[in-house]
Amino acid sequence: MNVLYIGAGFVGVCSAAVAADGGHTALVVDIDEKKVQAFASGDKKRIDDCLSEKGLTDLLITHADRIRFTTSYDDVDVFLDTCDLIFICLPTPEVAETGESDLSYYYAGVEKIALSLALRNNSAQTQYIVIVNKSTVPIDMADETQRVLDSHGVTHVGVVSNPEFLVEGKAIEGSLHPDRIVIGAWTETDFSLLRIFYTRFVDVSETQYIEVNPKEAAAGKLLANYYLFAKLAVCFDVIGRTSESFADIQFESLKKIISSDARIGSWGFHDSLYAGGSCLIKDTRSLAYQLHAVGQDVSLLQETYLANNRQLDLFLARATTEAGIVWKGKKIALLGTAFKRDTNDVRNSPSFHIVEVCQEQQVSQIHIYDPSAMSTFQQRVLPSDQIQYVDSAEMAVNQADIIIIATDWPSFRDISTIVMKQEKKPLIMDGRRLLQEDYAVLRQHGCDIIAVGSPFLPKQV
């Protein structure tokens, strides 16, 4: 099939690469010239610097004959004459912490493609095309999309919802071996076209191929992400707080007891300083906004969001309330700027707030290191006399007064060894419990430790 992707972000590029791997011909259009050139370059480093996602570069290089990137709508107009599906993969960010989705990018993309669709096949519009919402959108967005198409006189077209459930860092693997594919359509014609597109996943035992209507598909995506977010909030604000508040309780022991119940499962038992990223927060807020707009009580959804913020605030405050630290004049090592390991995505990274707090507290220096996401983070947090980006974790922690582990990169487990070689005994703030197995030896070395999921652990010398 010939497939157009509007938007060369995380969703668009990963989806297009997997489509090409499945034998389809993909054209990806985006307004960002630099991004388009990087993805089309065939250069592994340029692609990884633009979007670090395991397996993505290999697919783009291997299937370069079946996937093209462009900024030109002239290319799109030609492609539409034989196009089967158009995947809309545009950002829908939250409007200023209101929960409302900013649909300006989405509407602009739909309006633009509608103009071209009305002119396809020399205005005869003989080629039937399905518009597929990959963007996370409000529940009734399929109807809105159809309204825009109708207003431009577009005919012989369907509108489908096909939400993505990709996990950053595992998006390619998850797309090649999905646990579910959700298709929301109103007609058998549209269902049948999507079955052809996803033919290698239909009637496969390890993949649930689910057909519903577009509103159910859109609602299901929002609700799934809220449910995951709520599990994390319970882990942070209840389970983690319990293990922080009582002596002789290990978070890992509680995790084993609770997750052994098959009804509960193991996902979400990751005590952390914060749940960041682009989806869980935004989708929970969007769901709350939409339910509130129709008169529903959304206090539970709001509390999940607040619990996440509270987790980060309490973690940082413990430096003063438990370790007696005065931040002013201190040298800080901030380890991690990505919102989680295996990605260079910094959206909703806790490190932004950490830097703000450090500046408010008038620390002397902040040395920042991340193995993948520093350049992205640096676009928003500029280097200065106070803020310095360094080339290794060892450089960051050298002579630091406080070490803050903000991202769960496996390489940060070596921090214990680095600290043990130094004369300075920093306060270690482990926001990911990465050093849990070394807490005893670090305390004996003379370090105070604040860790999510543990009471204050003072030095033992």
PDB file of C-alpha atoms in Angstrom, residues 141 188 447:
ATOM      1  CA  MET A 141     -11.989  14.066  16.888  1.00  0.00           C
ATOM      2  CA  GLU A 188     -16.483  -2.184   6.801  1.00  0.00           C
ATOM      3  CA  CYS A 447      27.772   9.474  52.458  1.00  0.00           C
TER       4      CYS A 447
END
